[in-house]
Every structure is written in C-alpha cells, then in structure tokens.
C-alpha cells in the first residue's frame, strides 16, 4: 500500500488540477464579472457624482440670493431708493456696491427705481438706462411681495457676454408698493464647485455649452439636470465622463495575483463567503438598506426585521430603539417650534429679548407694524433697537433696561419711525434666567399706547369744556336775574318818565346783555332756545342784506342762496348769530379787503351752508382749538372767544355739524350741515309787538318766583296795571 507520502504525491497533482483548473476558470469568470460589476458600480458612482455635483451647483447658484438680500437691506441702497435723485446718495450707493462685489467675488451690481430707470451700478455687465421691459426686471417686480420687505429673488441667464446669471429682487416699501429693484451678476465659472478638468461639461437644455469640457468620447457618461428651486428660467444639464480603461485597469493588473491567491484559497474562500453571506452579510446589508432609507426619507422610515447572529440582531434592535427616540425628539421639537412660531407671528405687541452680550436673541414679526422696520434689522444689528428711541428718552430707557430685575418694570417712551412719525409706547421689562439660574439678559413687551393717550387727553379736554360750560351756564343764569331786575326797574321808570334818553339806553343795554346770557345758556345746555321750522334760504337772504350794509368798506359780501326753500328746525336768532359771527370773523381775517361768499345748497336730506373768505387762513396748530370757549387769537378787547363756540353750540343743538377747512394764505371755509325738516317753514314776525292792554291783565294773578327782588319787581309792575 502506498504510504502517506506517495499517496499524497499521487493525489496532489489531480487535486491541484482539480483545484487549479476550476479556480482558473473561476478567476477568469470572476474577472469578467468583476469588470462588469466595476463598470456598473462606476456607472452608478458616476450617476451619484453627477446628482451630487448638480446639487452642489444648485447650492452654489442659490448662494448669491442671500448676498443679494443682504445688499438690498444695506442703508446706502435703502437710502438711495427713498431719495433716487440725490447725487450724493448715488455715490455712496455705488461705493457700497463696489465694496460688495469685491467681498463676494461677483461680476456686477445695479440699482433701478420702480419704473426701471438705472440709479447706479458697479462692476461689469452694463445695464440699459431703463430696464422696465427686461425679463429679469419684470420677473422681480411680479413676484409675490412681503409687505414692508422684499419680493423673492428672480434669477435669469444674461443674454450677452460670458455665461452668467442675473439675480434680481424688488424692494417693497411699508405701503406694499415697489420701491425699486436690486440686481447682481455672477459668472457661472465663478459659481461652480471644483470638478476634475476634462471630465465634465455644463450645457443648456438645447445642448449649447455653458462651462467645462469633455476630454474623451469613449467611456462612461452620466448626466443630471441642474435646476434652481423656484426659478423656472434657470436650468442646465451636467455631463460627467470617465474612461472605461481607467475603471478596469486595476482589475486587470490584479487579475494575475488574484489567480494565484484564488488557487490557494478558492475552496476555503467559497466556504467562508457562503457562510458570511448567509450569516452576516445579508443581515448587515438589510440593516444598511434600512439606515440608507432613514437617511434619505427621514426617521419615520422603519428598520426591517433582521435575522442572523446575536450581535447583528442586537445592533438592529439598538438602531430601532435609537430611531424611535430620535423620531420622538424630532416630533417634540417640531411641535414646540410650531407653537413658538404661532405665538410669535400672531402677537400684536413687540416682543424683544436682549442677551447679556447685548445681542438681540429674539424680535417678534410685529415689530414691523410698530417701527416700520423688519425683525431682521434688529437681529442683525444689536444697536438697532436703541436708534428707534427718541433721543430725549434714550437715557431713561437704557437705565430701566440695565436695572431690570425679576419684577416687571414699566417704562413709557417715544418711538421714532423711519418716516419721522412719533409714537408713544409702554414697555414692560424683566430679567430672564435659565433653569439653573444663569442670567440670559432681559426681555421686554412693548405696546403702542398712542391712541390711548390721545383718548385720555380728549377725555380730559372734554371734561374741562363741560365744567366750563356748566360754570358759564350758572353765571349766565344769575346774571340774567340781575338783568331782569335792572330791566324791570328801567321799564317802570320809562312809564314814569316817558321819552327819557338815558332810560332807553339802559333798556337797550339790558336787552343786549339778556341776549348774551341767552347765548351762554344755549352754549352750556346745547339746546335750541325757541325751535321753529325756518326757511334757511330766507334767513340767509335777510341776514346777508343786513350784513352787507354793516360789514365795512373794502369787503364784498356775495350770497348765493339758490332758488329752493330749505326748511330746517332751529332758532331764528341763533341762525342770525351764527351767520353774523362767521361773516364778522371773515371780515377780521381780511384787513386788506377781499370777498366773503355765503353759499347754500341741498345735499340729499341735508342743507349745506358755507361761508368762505380770502383771508390769511388759520395755522394748522390752531385748528383743533378754534371752537373752544374763550379761545381767541385777537388782541385783548377785540374778542371774547365765544363766537365760534356759540356757532358750534347752536348748530349741534339743531342736530347739525360744523367743520372748517383752512390753509395758510388760501383763506378759510366754514361748512354747516343741518337736517332738512319734513314740514313747511313758518313766517316769523320781525317787528316789535305792541304793549299789552292793561285791562286784559287786571284780575287775580298767582305769582311764583324764587328770586325775591325779581318777584317784588314783577308784583309792582302787575299792580300798576290793575292786577291783584
């Protein structure tokens, strides 16, 4: 029997042949398959590289958008859009554009007004003097606007020169009108990420080259579309190339070495490979696919059930638990962020948080309605909130913020908007601490209280006017009693001494005093003294005829009462007084002469009476005070300040309104509106009535009067005519 050595010698050649021949065939087959796999993998890798490079190019194309938005918010550009005709502002804006281009490596920048006219530009890539018809300009101004901010950026390829993109956005004023358009140009070769020369090219959809170039024609190719999201006019095709020989060169070089290694370990490799694939590789591949799905589709994508070695199963269970925890955290963070967003966007007060380092950590969107500036301006500039404070209130507010503690502290200050408007605000300030006690700065809630303060001032003014009216009514009542006593005694004296001129003068003075107290009572009570339906047209004709004879030289009085009667419910004496006060005031406003026009017309169910003069007008700061009792701009002794107050009292007592329109140097026009009555007007006698017949008064009379002197006077007068 052969020994182990000879047996081994006899068995070794067949064994080697049995191993080498299949192994060689296997190596050749594996080499062929490997080349195919490498080519397929290289093709897939090239496709992935093309997709990744396309995304990089899209990101690079989108990068200038943020730079353009920053440029549009610079003070120089904003100032130029508000004052487009100022050469100094144009020069500052041009210098700012040049510095911006130098920092960001862009080709050119320009600023147009809302009509497309070029205001200033810097860099390369000229622009027409007016670009209102350019596609990029039309696209920028037609985008959906953000009130008080900017429109989305519109991107378009330039029509001439090297391949470049033009980025344009419209700047929107606080009233949501277009203030202008800012645009920048960027060459494609400056935007594209670094790629290997000769292996890529960028072309438009029609195949026209834009950048790069392919070195060879034979090999692997991949293409990917490049599209900037939200920009329908910007798209391109990226082409990648790789030589096939470069892909398989390594395989062919290593094929000989692999053949030797394959012959030595083919059997063991096959066994190990089979076991590995069955027990380890397949579960790990399943886990890898699941992890890849989570990376591409999010943590909501579940991991597949994994079977295999205990270690692989434990890894799968740990990854599943981690996925569930991360998903729960993401959902909690998203819910919290959504709540904070809703609270911030729907808050009407200005919420401000300043950190210990002075930086603005939060600024609510409502700041735009209050200050006229976007929240981003305060987040970018730590000192922006100080600049909106009125200079006289700045020290007080900064001290209040610096001394803020855990207790809310209220401070009132004035806010100055960019348009110069001043608003009163109330600020509640307190310190902010983290859960571990660390100081996080101070937080403030700022509310516009301008309307409330104005209402409080109006209420206080109305209360003062009401108190003044009550005082005037009380004084007028007492004075009226005294005038009644004086007039009564003067009347009795006139019976005893008929024809006495001094007694007649006393009676006339008492009559004028009684008429004045009657107006004061009407002013305090806001009631019609003797209401009756009058023809306002007849009142205007009679009063105008009387005033035309007494108004004085140099003044022309023109009345246009119309032809239609206008019945109104009022007091004849009150209407006479209203017209007299307005016409005499108009005369005093024209010391060098002029014309006073009295117009009367019907407007629906209202009678409109207007008195217009050609005087110097009323200053705007006095218009709100002219109807106040005892307010007058005339010298001492020339006016009482009751004329216009009585006009307002009489008209409002008749359910009418009075308004004034006056501009310095253009005259003044008072407009009175009275409701037209349904009934026809009555005739009012203008003469003085005859004295009553004493025989008609004789008899028993019950006299009731709370003032003793008035009661005694009336009793004496009745007794003289035979009454008991």
XYZ file of C-alpha atoms in Angstrom:
724
model
C 0.000 0.000 0.000
C 1.343 3.352 -0.731
C 2.426 5.398 2.209
C 1.079 8.750 3.124
C 3.827 10.476 1.153
C 3.297 8.593 -2.089
C -0.400 8.811 -1.641
C -0.067 12.491 -1.211
C 2.200 12.659 -4.261
C -0.275 10.756 -6.368
C -3.266 12.657 -5.122
C -1.652 16.079 -5.167
C -1.476 16.589 -8.994
C -5.081 15.586 -9.559
C -6.062 17.615 -6.513
C -4.107 20.580 -7.759
C -5.583 20.178 -11.218
C -8.995 19.767 -9.679
C -8.455 22.981 -7.788
C -6.412 24.987 -10.307
C -8.494 24.358 -13.400
C -11.790 25.266 -11.788
C -10.054 28.032 -9.914
C -8.560 29.456 -13.086
C -11.878 29.254 -14.825
C -13.414 30.800 -11.800
C -10.814 33.601 -11.789
C -11.437 34.306 -15.467
C -15.143 34.286 -14.901
C -14.805 36.371 -11.757
C -12.547 38.811 -13.636
C -15.150 39.176 -16.351
C -17.890 39.578 -13.777
C -15.737 41.908 -11.724
C -15.096 44.126 -14.720
C -18.798 44.250 -15.388
C -19.524 44.923 -11.731
C -16.856 47.623 -11.593
C -18.210 49.223 -14.734
C -21.740 49.068 -13.290
C -20.504 50.410 -9.949
C -18.501 53.108 -11.705
C -21.558 53.980 -13.750
C -23.674 54.157 -10.596
C -20.967 56.133 -8.846
C -20.790 58.467 -11.806
C -24.573 58.915 -11.680
C -24.380 59.642 -7.939
C -21.491 62.032 -8.515
C -23.482 63.754 -11.234
C -26.507 64.095 -8.931
C -24.319 65.316 -6.048
C -22.448 67.731 -8.315
C -25.790 69.020 -9.669
C -26.950 69.673 -6.123
C -23.647 71.421 -5.358
C -24.082 73.558 -8.458
C -27.671 74.353 -7.463
C -26.459 75.319 -3.966
C -23.722 77.463 -5.494
C -26.270 79.133 -7.776
C -28.527 79.799 -4.780
C -25.709 81.284 -2.653
C -25.845 84.784 -4.266
C -29.546 85.019 -3.298
C -28.721 85.608 0.370
C -25.959 88.036 -0.593
C -28.404 89.948 -2.803
C -30.967 90.124 0.032
C -28.215 91.449 2.332
C -27.264 94.021 -0.309
C -30.886 95.166 -0.680
C -31.056 95.795 3.087
C -27.894 97.932 3.289
C -28.593 101.515 4.455
C -26.961 103.004 1.332
C -29.262 101.137 -1.067
C -32.355 101.752 1.091
C -31.470 105.450 1.324
C -30.951 105.696 -2.464
C -34.350 104.077 -3.175
C -36.024 106.621 -0.884
C -34.092 109.555 -2.460
C -33.295 108.406 -6.027
C -32.407 111.857 -7.378
C -29.729 112.732 -4.795
C -26.209 112.524 -6.405
C -24.508 112.136 -3.021
C -26.660 109.138 -2.180
C -25.919 107.658 -5.619
C -22.177 107.963 -4.986
C -22.479 106.307 -1.558
C -24.609 103.529 -3.008
C -22.123 102.986 -5.872
C -19.241 102.729 -3.386
C -21.260 100.243 -1.350
C -21.944 98.161 -4.495
C -18.247 98.139 -5.406
C -17.261 97.006 -1.903
C -19.970 94.360 -2.006
C -18.691 92.994 -5.343
C -15.103 92.918 -4.024
C -16.098 90.960 -0.908
C -18.314 88.416 -2.651
C -16.456 87.916 -5.934
C -19.427 88.829 -8.135
C -19.294 90.422 -11.565
C -21.624 93.403 -11.416
C -24.409 95.049 -9.406
C -27.025 97.689 -10.213
C -29.973 99.507 -8.611
C -33.095 100.543 -10.583
C -36.079 102.547 -9.356
C -39.658 101.258 -9.550
C -40.000 102.482 -13.182
C -36.851 100.645 -14.325
C -34.561 103.687 -14.551
C -30.942 102.929 -13.620
C -29.917 104.734 -10.422
C -26.366 103.399 -10.007
C -24.214 100.370 -10.914
C -20.770 98.876 -10.316
C -18.634 96.159 -11.886
C -19.017 94.533 -15.286
C -22.141 93.754 -17.256
C -23.722 97.028 -18.298
C -27.427 97.692 -17.965
C -29.730 99.906 -20.065
C -30.796 103.264 -18.700
C -34.289 101.846 -18.326
C -34.882 98.118 -17.781
C -38.669 98.112 -17.270
C -39.140 95.707 -20.194
C -36.243 93.374 -19.340
C -37.441 89.834 -18.401
C -35.426 89.810 -15.169
C -36.873 93.187 -14.123
C -40.454 92.146 -14.913
C -39.934 88.840 -13.108
C -38.589 90.574 -9.987
C -41.454 93.079 -9.648
C -44.152 90.490 -10.418
C -43.244 88.057 -7.614
C -45.456 87.771 -4.509
C -44.419 90.636 -2.230
C -43.761 90.513 1.502
C -45.486 93.639 2.993
C -42.871 96.140 4.105
C -39.996 93.841 2.898
C -38.768 92.343 -0.408
C -40.043 90.102 -3.155
C -38.446 86.683 -3.759
C -35.290 86.763 -5.852
C -35.793 86.264 -9.614
C -32.855 84.608 -11.421
C -32.291 84.615 -15.181
C -29.394 83.985 -17.525
C -27.866 87.083 -19.040
C -28.395 87.485 -22.759
C -24.867 88.568 -23.721
C -21.265 88.029 -22.684
C -19.817 85.038 -20.846
C -22.343 82.591 -19.342
C -23.623 84.295 -16.214
C -26.712 84.520 -14.037
C -28.544 87.677 -13.047
C -30.185 87.762 -9.602
C -32.827 90.451 -9.073
C -35.267 91.247 -6.283
C -37.739 94.072 -5.774
C -37.625 96.105 -2.580
C -41.106 96.759 -1.167
C -41.968 99.850 0.819
C -44.093 99.601 4.056
C -47.203 100.539 1.996
C -46.575 97.382 -0.147
C -45.559 99.422 -3.204
C -42.428 98.605 -5.227
C -39.575 100.921 -4.211
C -37.007 99.635 -6.712
C -35.081 96.603 -7.992
C -31.576 95.484 -6.981
C -29.698 93.056 -9.271
C -26.277 91.350 -9.304
C -24.450 89.280 -11.975
C -22.341 86.193 -11.267
C -20.340 84.295 -13.893
C -21.044 80.577 -13.968
C -17.369 79.648 -13.804
C -17.083 81.551 -10.509
C -20.131 79.800 -9.031
C -19.377 76.182 -9.972
C -17.701 73.887 -7.404
C -14.259 72.439 -8.261
C -14.510 69.491 -10.705
C -11.798 67.479 -12.423
C -10.810 69.141 -15.723
C -11.837 67.336 -18.857
C -14.396 65.126 -17.096
C -17.404 67.422 -17.026
C -19.360 69.941 -19.041
C -22.389 72.143 -18.379
C -24.837 72.884 -21.186
C -28.266 74.454 -21.541
C -31.328 72.299 -22.382
C -30.729 72.866 -26.102
C -27.160 71.479 -25.848
C -25.283 74.771 -26.043
C -22.139 74.625 -23.836
C -22.031 76.860 -20.793
C -18.902 75.758 -18.914
C -16.300 72.968 -18.763
C -15.467 70.411 -21.475
C -15.143 66.632 -22.023
C -11.699 65.206 -22.743
C -12.683 61.966 -24.477
C -15.623 60.481 -26.278
C -15.293 56.748 -25.353
C -16.140 55.736 -21.826
C -18.819 56.081 -19.187
C -21.197 59.026 -19.174
C -23.706 60.395 -16.705
C -25.998 63.404 -16.829
C -28.043 65.302 -14.252
C -30.401 68.232 -14.506
C -29.489 71.431 -12.688
C -32.478 73.485 -11.587
C -32.662 76.231 -9.013
C -35.862 75.654 -6.964
C -38.483 78.303 -7.542
C -36.671 79.697 -10.619
C -38.317 78.383 -13.824
C -35.906 80.226 -16.086
C -32.666 78.693 -14.718
C -31.871 75.114 -15.802
C -28.940 73.268 -17.301
C -27.589 69.754 -17.882
C -24.405 68.492 -16.207
C -22.459 65.796 -18.145
C -19.735 63.670 -16.493
C -17.253 61.364 -18.324
C -14.843 58.630 -17.200
C -12.597 56.385 -19.311
C -13.536 52.689 -19.218
C -9.898 51.628 -19.265
C -9.302 53.619 -16.111
C -12.128 51.765 -14.411
C -10.930 48.209 -15.257
C -7.159 48.831 -15.212
C -6.865 47.876 -11.589
C -8.848 44.689 -12.118
C -6.672 43.502 -14.982
C -3.471 44.317 -13.124
C -4.601 42.424 -10.077
C -6.083 39.501 -12.004
C -2.788 37.580 -12.068
C -2.231 37.973 -8.360
C -5.822 37.113 -7.682
C -5.408 33.941 -9.794
C -2.581 32.685 -7.553
C -4.450 33.608 -4.404
C -7.600 32.095 -5.782
C -5.854 28.787 -6.490
C -4.590 28.619 -2.913
C -7.769 29.638 -1.125
C -10.570 29.073 -3.550
C -12.205 26.296 -1.573
C -11.888 27.982 1.803
C -12.896 31.316 0.319
C -16.017 29.807 -1.146
C -16.960 28.217 2.156
C -16.223 31.353 4.165
C -18.004 33.514 1.631
C -21.068 31.316 1.709
C -21.183 31.321 5.485
C -20.513 35.050 5.668
C -23.176 35.914 3.129
C -25.690 33.677 4.798
C -24.999 34.562 8.428
C -23.586 38.093 8.430
C -23.570 39.894 5.113
C -27.245 39.581 4.333
C -28.461 40.877 7.759
C -25.942 43.723 7.626
C -26.980 44.571 4.094
C -30.603 44.686 5.256
C -29.590 46.996 8.110
C -27.574 49.150 5.682
C -30.578 49.456 3.387
C -32.750 50.467 6.346
C -30.243 53.063 7.537
C -29.947 54.413 3.991
C -33.738 54.710 3.852
C -33.775 56.652 7.125
C -31.069 58.963 5.798
C -32.974 59.618 2.576
C -36.586 59.554 3.825
C -36.261 60.582 7.456
C -36.522 58.931 10.854
C -40.139 57.970 10.205
C -38.924 55.192 7.867
C -38.822 51.934 9.978
C -35.905 49.473 10.009
C -36.556 45.972 8.591
C -36.669 42.923 10.864
C -33.159 41.413 10.986
C -32.304 37.679 11.484
C -28.791 36.326 11.898
C -26.079 36.275 14.555
C -26.976 37.559 18.001
C -24.653 40.536 17.612
C -26.334 41.597 14.354
C -29.802 41.226 15.932
C -28.729 43.373 18.925
C -27.368 46.032 16.562
C -30.701 46.086 14.690
C -32.686 46.364 17.952
C -30.423 49.178 19.196
C -30.794 51.066 15.921
C -34.590 50.652 16.056
C -34.742 51.996 19.622
C -32.479 54.914 18.669
C -34.663 55.629 15.633
C -37.814 55.744 17.789
C -36.151 58.064 20.328
C -34.857 60.424 17.644
C -38.243 60.450 15.916
C -39.986 61.312 19.193
C -37.492 64.124 19.828
C -37.969 65.462 16.309
C -41.750 65.453 16.699
C -41.498 67.196 20.091
C -39.106 69.823 18.690
C -41.312 70.388 15.643
C -44.422 70.797 17.837
C -42.595 73.233 20.134
C -41.217 75.203 17.193
C -44.696 75.412 15.664
C -46.185 76.699 18.924
C -43.462 79.326 19.230
C -43.970 80.323 15.586
C -47.721 80.800 16.058
C -47.194 82.807 19.262
C -44.533 84.989 17.633
C -46.403 85.635 14.389
C -49.788 86.410 15.956
C -48.518 88.636 18.796
C -49.535 92.278 18.290
C -47.055 93.630 20.842
C -43.356 93.914 20.112
C -41.557 91.104 21.944
C -37.826 91.837 22.381
C -35.098 89.726 24.046
C -31.606 91.159 24.509
C -28.875 88.785 25.756
C -26.182 89.603 28.341
C -23.753 90.325 25.491
C -26.095 92.957 24.023
C -27.084 90.822 21.026
C -30.735 90.560 20.028
C -31.838 86.938 20.566
C -35.487 87.354 19.573
C -37.558 90.020 17.867
C -41.216 89.322 17.036
C -42.501 89.998 13.479
C -44.994 92.532 14.891
C -42.091 94.994 15.212
C -42.601 95.900 11.536
C -46.092 97.341 12.208
C -44.814 99.393 15.155
C -41.406 100.633 13.966
C -41.661 100.291 10.183
C -38.505 98.115 10.217
C -38.340 94.314 9.714
C -37.384 91.999 12.568
C -34.217 91.016 10.721
C -32.846 94.550 11.078
C -32.892 94.197 14.878
C -31.486 90.649 14.835
C -28.562 91.684 12.605
C -27.751 94.951 14.381
C -27.583 94.844 18.227
C -27.915 98.648 18.405
C -30.936 98.978 16.113
C -33.474 98.989 18.976
C -31.686 101.945 20.598
C -31.860 104.025 17.429
C -35.670 103.940 17.271
C -35.878 105.539 20.738
C -36.434 109.294 20.897
C -33.134 110.972 21.884
C -34.739 112.607 24.931
C -35.943 109.204 26.235
C -32.878 107.117 25.378
C -31.014 107.555 28.674
C -34.118 106.779 30.746
C -34.897 103.622 28.774
C -31.325 102.309 28.832
C -31.203 102.821 32.584
C -34.508 100.983 33.010
C -33.241 98.040 30.929
C -29.915 97.910 32.765
C -31.641 97.948 36.170
C -34.311 95.371 35.212
C -34.836 92.586 37.762
C -37.255 89.709 38.278
C -40.167 92.085 38.926
C -41.830 93.639 35.853
C -40.838 97.271 35.363
C -42.983 99.659 33.292
C -41.459 102.471 31.258
C -43.142 104.870 28.815
C -41.072 106.324 25.966
C -41.382 107.763 22.483
C -40.580 105.731 19.370
C -39.432 107.465 16.178
C -40.299 105.646 12.929
C -38.119 105.942 9.775
C -40.705 108.322 8.267
C -40.338 110.661 11.272
C -43.656 109.752 12.929
C -43.505 109.651 16.744
C -45.450 107.020 18.702
C -45.837 106.662 22.462
C -45.166 103.116 23.696
C -45.254 101.380 27.064
C -42.530 98.827 27.839
C -42.662 96.101 30.479
C -39.125 94.825 31.242
C -37.835 91.995 33.404
C -34.746 89.773 33.691
C -34.578 86.339 32.038
C -32.909 83.358 33.762
C -32.214 79.804 32.705
C -33.455 76.908 34.831
C -30.031 76.693 36.519
C -30.125 80.415 37.397
C -27.771 81.701 34.684
C -28.574 85.242 33.528
C -29.880 85.340 29.947
C -30.344 89.111 29.657
C -33.634 90.983 29.730
C -36.923 90.628 27.896
C -39.441 93.380 27.076
C -43.028 93.601 25.849
C -43.567 96.908 24.019
C -47.098 98.142 23.256
C -48.270 101.162 21.240
C -50.304 103.412 23.591
C -50.511 106.487 21.351
C -54.241 106.091 20.699
C -54.949 105.520 24.397
C -53.042 108.656 25.422
C -54.860 110.688 22.767
C -58.225 109.433 24.041
C -57.227 110.289 27.609
C -56.258 113.804 26.529
C -59.523 114.203 24.608
C -61.497 112.991 27.628
C -59.704 115.417 29.941
C -60.299 118.234 27.449
C -63.993 117.340 27.142
C -64.342 117.305 30.935
C -62.734 120.745 31.162
C -65.039 122.091 28.445
C -68.073 120.547 30.189
C -67.077 122.100 33.515
C -66.506 125.455 31.805
C -69.934 125.234 30.151
C -71.618 124.437 33.471
C -69.839 127.389 35.069
C -70.884 129.689 32.189
C -74.495 128.466 32.466
C -74.608 129.080 36.197
C -73.111 132.544 35.885
C -75.414 133.392 32.954
C -78.468 132.353 34.999
C -77.538 134.610 37.919
C -76.618 137.499 35.598
C -79.915 137.050 33.764
C -81.816 137.536 37.045
C -79.858 140.731 37.722
C -80.558 141.963 34.184
C -84.264 141.192 34.694
C -84.313 143.352 37.818
C -82.459 146.203 36.097
C -84.637 145.962 33.002
C -87.829 145.804 35.050
C -86.991 148.886 37.068
C -85.915 150.666 33.890
C -89.270 149.784 32.312
C -91.191 151.161 35.294
C -89.020 154.255 35.194
C -89.801 154.649 31.489
C -93.542 154.727 32.334
C -92.912 157.442 34.896
C -90.567 159.424 32.621
C -91.542 158.698 29.048
C -89.046 159.744 26.398
C -86.037 159.773 28.720
C -82.957 159.007 26.568
C -80.885 157.567 29.418
C -83.676 155.160 30.431
C -83.947 153.994 26.816
C -80.175 153.411 26.765
C -80.419 151.299 29.929
C -83.223 149.208 28.404
C -81.207 148.635 25.187
C -78.084 147.632 27.158
C -80.158 145.239 29.267
C -81.554 143.711 26.063
C -78.076 143.097 24.666
C -76.981 141.622 27.983
C -80.003 139.317 28.072
C -79.243 138.180 24.525
C -75.627 137.405 25.550
C -76.716 135.416 28.602
C -79.191 133.568 26.395
C -76.332 132.510 24.135
C -74.285 131.430 27.149
C -77.193 129.305 28.381
C -77.557 127.776 24.924
C -73.790 127.088 24.910
C -73.977 125.270 28.255
C -77.216 123.356 27.583
C -76.661 122.598 23.853
C -80.399 123.132 23.291
C -82.421 125.268 20.860
C -83.934 128.258 22.688
C -87.021 128.757 20.504
C -87.180 125.909 17.966
C -89.306 126.551 14.920
C -89.209 125.407 11.286
C -87.484 128.186 9.305
C -86.635 128.694 5.641
C -82.833 128.734 5.769
C -82.772 130.411 2.348
C -84.872 133.341 3.631
C -82.667 133.646 6.742
C -79.534 133.823 4.550
C -81.099 136.469 2.272
C -82.262 138.690 5.173
C -79.065 138.373 7.198
C -76.822 138.889 4.162
C -78.729 142.080 3.258
C -78.253 143.385 6.821
C -74.562 142.468 6.962
C -73.846 143.942 3.512
C -74.700 147.384 4.879
C -72.625 146.998 8.057
C -69.638 144.841 7.134
C -67.435 147.813 6.213
C -65.518 149.129 3.236
C -63.187 147.007 1.166
C -65.203 143.834 1.840
C -67.507 142.389 -0.835
C -70.267 140.110 0.510
C -71.647 137.677 -2.094
C -74.629 135.426 -1.224
C -75.800 132.553 -3.442
C -78.808 131.123 -1.550
C -80.318 129.350 -4.554
C -83.996 129.259 -5.593
C -85.362 126.410 -3.466
C -86.627 126.863 0.117
C -84.737 124.759 2.671
C -86.834 124.216 5.841
C -84.780 123.487 8.987
C -85.696 123.229 12.687
C -83.754 125.895 14.583
C -83.938 129.265 16.338
C -84.087 132.399 14.148
C -81.973 134.474 16.491
C -79.444 131.654 16.773
C -79.105 131.368 12.975
C -78.713 135.157 12.688
C -75.999 134.996 15.340
C -74.250 132.117 13.538
C -74.113 133.979 10.215
C -73.100 137.232 11.894
C -70.226 135.597 13.814
C -68.889 133.804 10.741
C -69.102 136.856 8.460
C -67.533 139.207 11.035
C -64.723 136.718 11.660
C -64.161 136.566 7.890
C -64.042 140.390 7.775
C -61.442 140.469 10.588
C -59.337 137.868 8.702
C -59.072 140.239 5.676
C -57.605 143.527 6.955
C -56.649 144.492 3.383
C -60.083 143.716 1.990
C -61.422 140.826 -0.059
C -64.583 138.852 -0.725
C -66.799 136.842 1.632
C -69.018 134.238 -0.060
C -72.139 132.737 1.549
C -73.256 129.619 -0.327
C -76.354 127.498 0.284
C -77.276 124.193 -1.387
C -79.050 120.931 -0.760
C -77.128 117.659 -0.383
C -79.561 114.755 -0.061
C -81.524 115.265 3.165
C -79.083 117.919 4.441
C -78.900 121.679 3.917
C -75.278 122.782 3.407
C -74.315 126.370 4.328
C -70.759 127.551 3.551
C -69.014 130.826 4.458
C -65.720 131.299 2.599
C -63.241 134.172 2.907
C -59.994 135.142 1.176
C -58.039 135.860 4.344
C -54.720 134.629 5.654
C -56.130 131.296 6.873
C -55.829 129.556 10.226
C -52.492 127.944 11.247
C -52.743 124.113 11.398
C -51.738 124.016 15.080
C -54.778 126.201 15.997
C -57.487 124.359 14.005
C -58.250 121.976 16.876
C -58.790 124.863 19.329
C -60.878 127.422 17.460
C -64.206 126.068 18.811
C -63.034 126.114 22.439
C -64.891 128.680 24.597
C -62.830 131.774 25.438
C -60.061 130.869 22.989
C -59.205 133.760 20.673
C -56.228 134.976 18.677
C -57.460 138.575 18.639
C -55.851 141.251 20.834
C -57.230 141.980 24.284
C -60.521 143.862 23.992
C -61.103 142.785 20.383
C -62.747 139.420 21.002
C -64.309 137.295 23.754
C -63.528 133.851 22.324
C -67.239 132.884 22.412
C -68.175 133.472 18.758
C -67.207 130.127 17.235
C -68.087 128.265 20.444
C -71.651 129.669 20.176
C -71.747 128.759 16.468
C -70.888 125.166 17.311
C -73.355 125.070 20.216
C -76.268 126.432 18.113
C -75.579 124.092 15.169
C -75.134 120.955 17.313
C -78.310 121.855 19.238
C -80.131 121.723 15.893
C -78.664 118.221 15.202
C -76.225 119.687 12.684
C -72.453 119.735 12.243
C -69.909 122.450 11.597
C -66.444 121.899 10.092
C -63.620 124.107 8.890
C -61.135 123.837 6.025
C -58.291 126.339 6.108
C -54.824 126.629 4.591
C -52.407 129.461 5.363
C -52.530 132.020 2.568
C -55.572 130.442 0.860
C -58.443 131.526 3.089
C -60.916 129.683 5.331
C -64.206 127.904 4.597
C -66.727 127.021 7.352
C -69.262 124.326 6.342
C -72.529 123.894 8.254
C -74.809 120.902 7.620
C -78.397 120.944 9.015
C -81.052 118.248 8.534
C -83.942 119.338 6.295
C -87.326 119.322 8.092
C -90.353 117.463 6.716
C -92.848 120.312 7.422
C -93.007 123.666 5.583
C -91.414 126.740 7.207
C -93.450 129.264 9.226
C -93.330 133.031 8.934
C -91.587 134.875 11.787
C -92.509 138.464 12.541
C -89.535 140.828 12.660
C -91.169 143.920 14.202
C -91.627 144.934 17.822
C -95.020 143.928 19.285
C -97.477 146.355 20.847
C -97.805 146.655 24.599
C -100.461 144.537 26.184
C -103.798 146.118 27.114
C -103.791 146.791 30.917
C -107.481 145.921 31.093
C -106.665 142.414 29.817
C -104.213 141.906 32.673
C -106.459 143.112 35.521
C -107.699 140.386 37.847
C -106.315 137.944 40.423
C -102.863 136.547 39.470
C -100.768 133.922 41.288
C -97.071 134.904 41.010
C -94.319 132.302 41.644
C -90.623 133.385 41.526
C -87.680 132.122 43.634
C -85.691 135.389 43.434
C -87.200 137.908 45.952
C -86.098 141.009 44.014
C -87.493 139.720 40.736
C -90.706 138.679 42.498
C -91.133 142.128 44.038
C -90.440 143.864 40.719
C -92.992 141.765 38.805
C -95.579 142.229 41.543
C -95.121 146.004 41.400
C -95.462 146.040 37.596
C -98.653 143.936 37.716
C -100.126 146.080 40.464
C -99.558 149.242 38.383
C -101.742 147.845 35.596
C -104.565 146.915 37.988
C -103.881 143.275 38.819
C -104.285 141.834 42.286
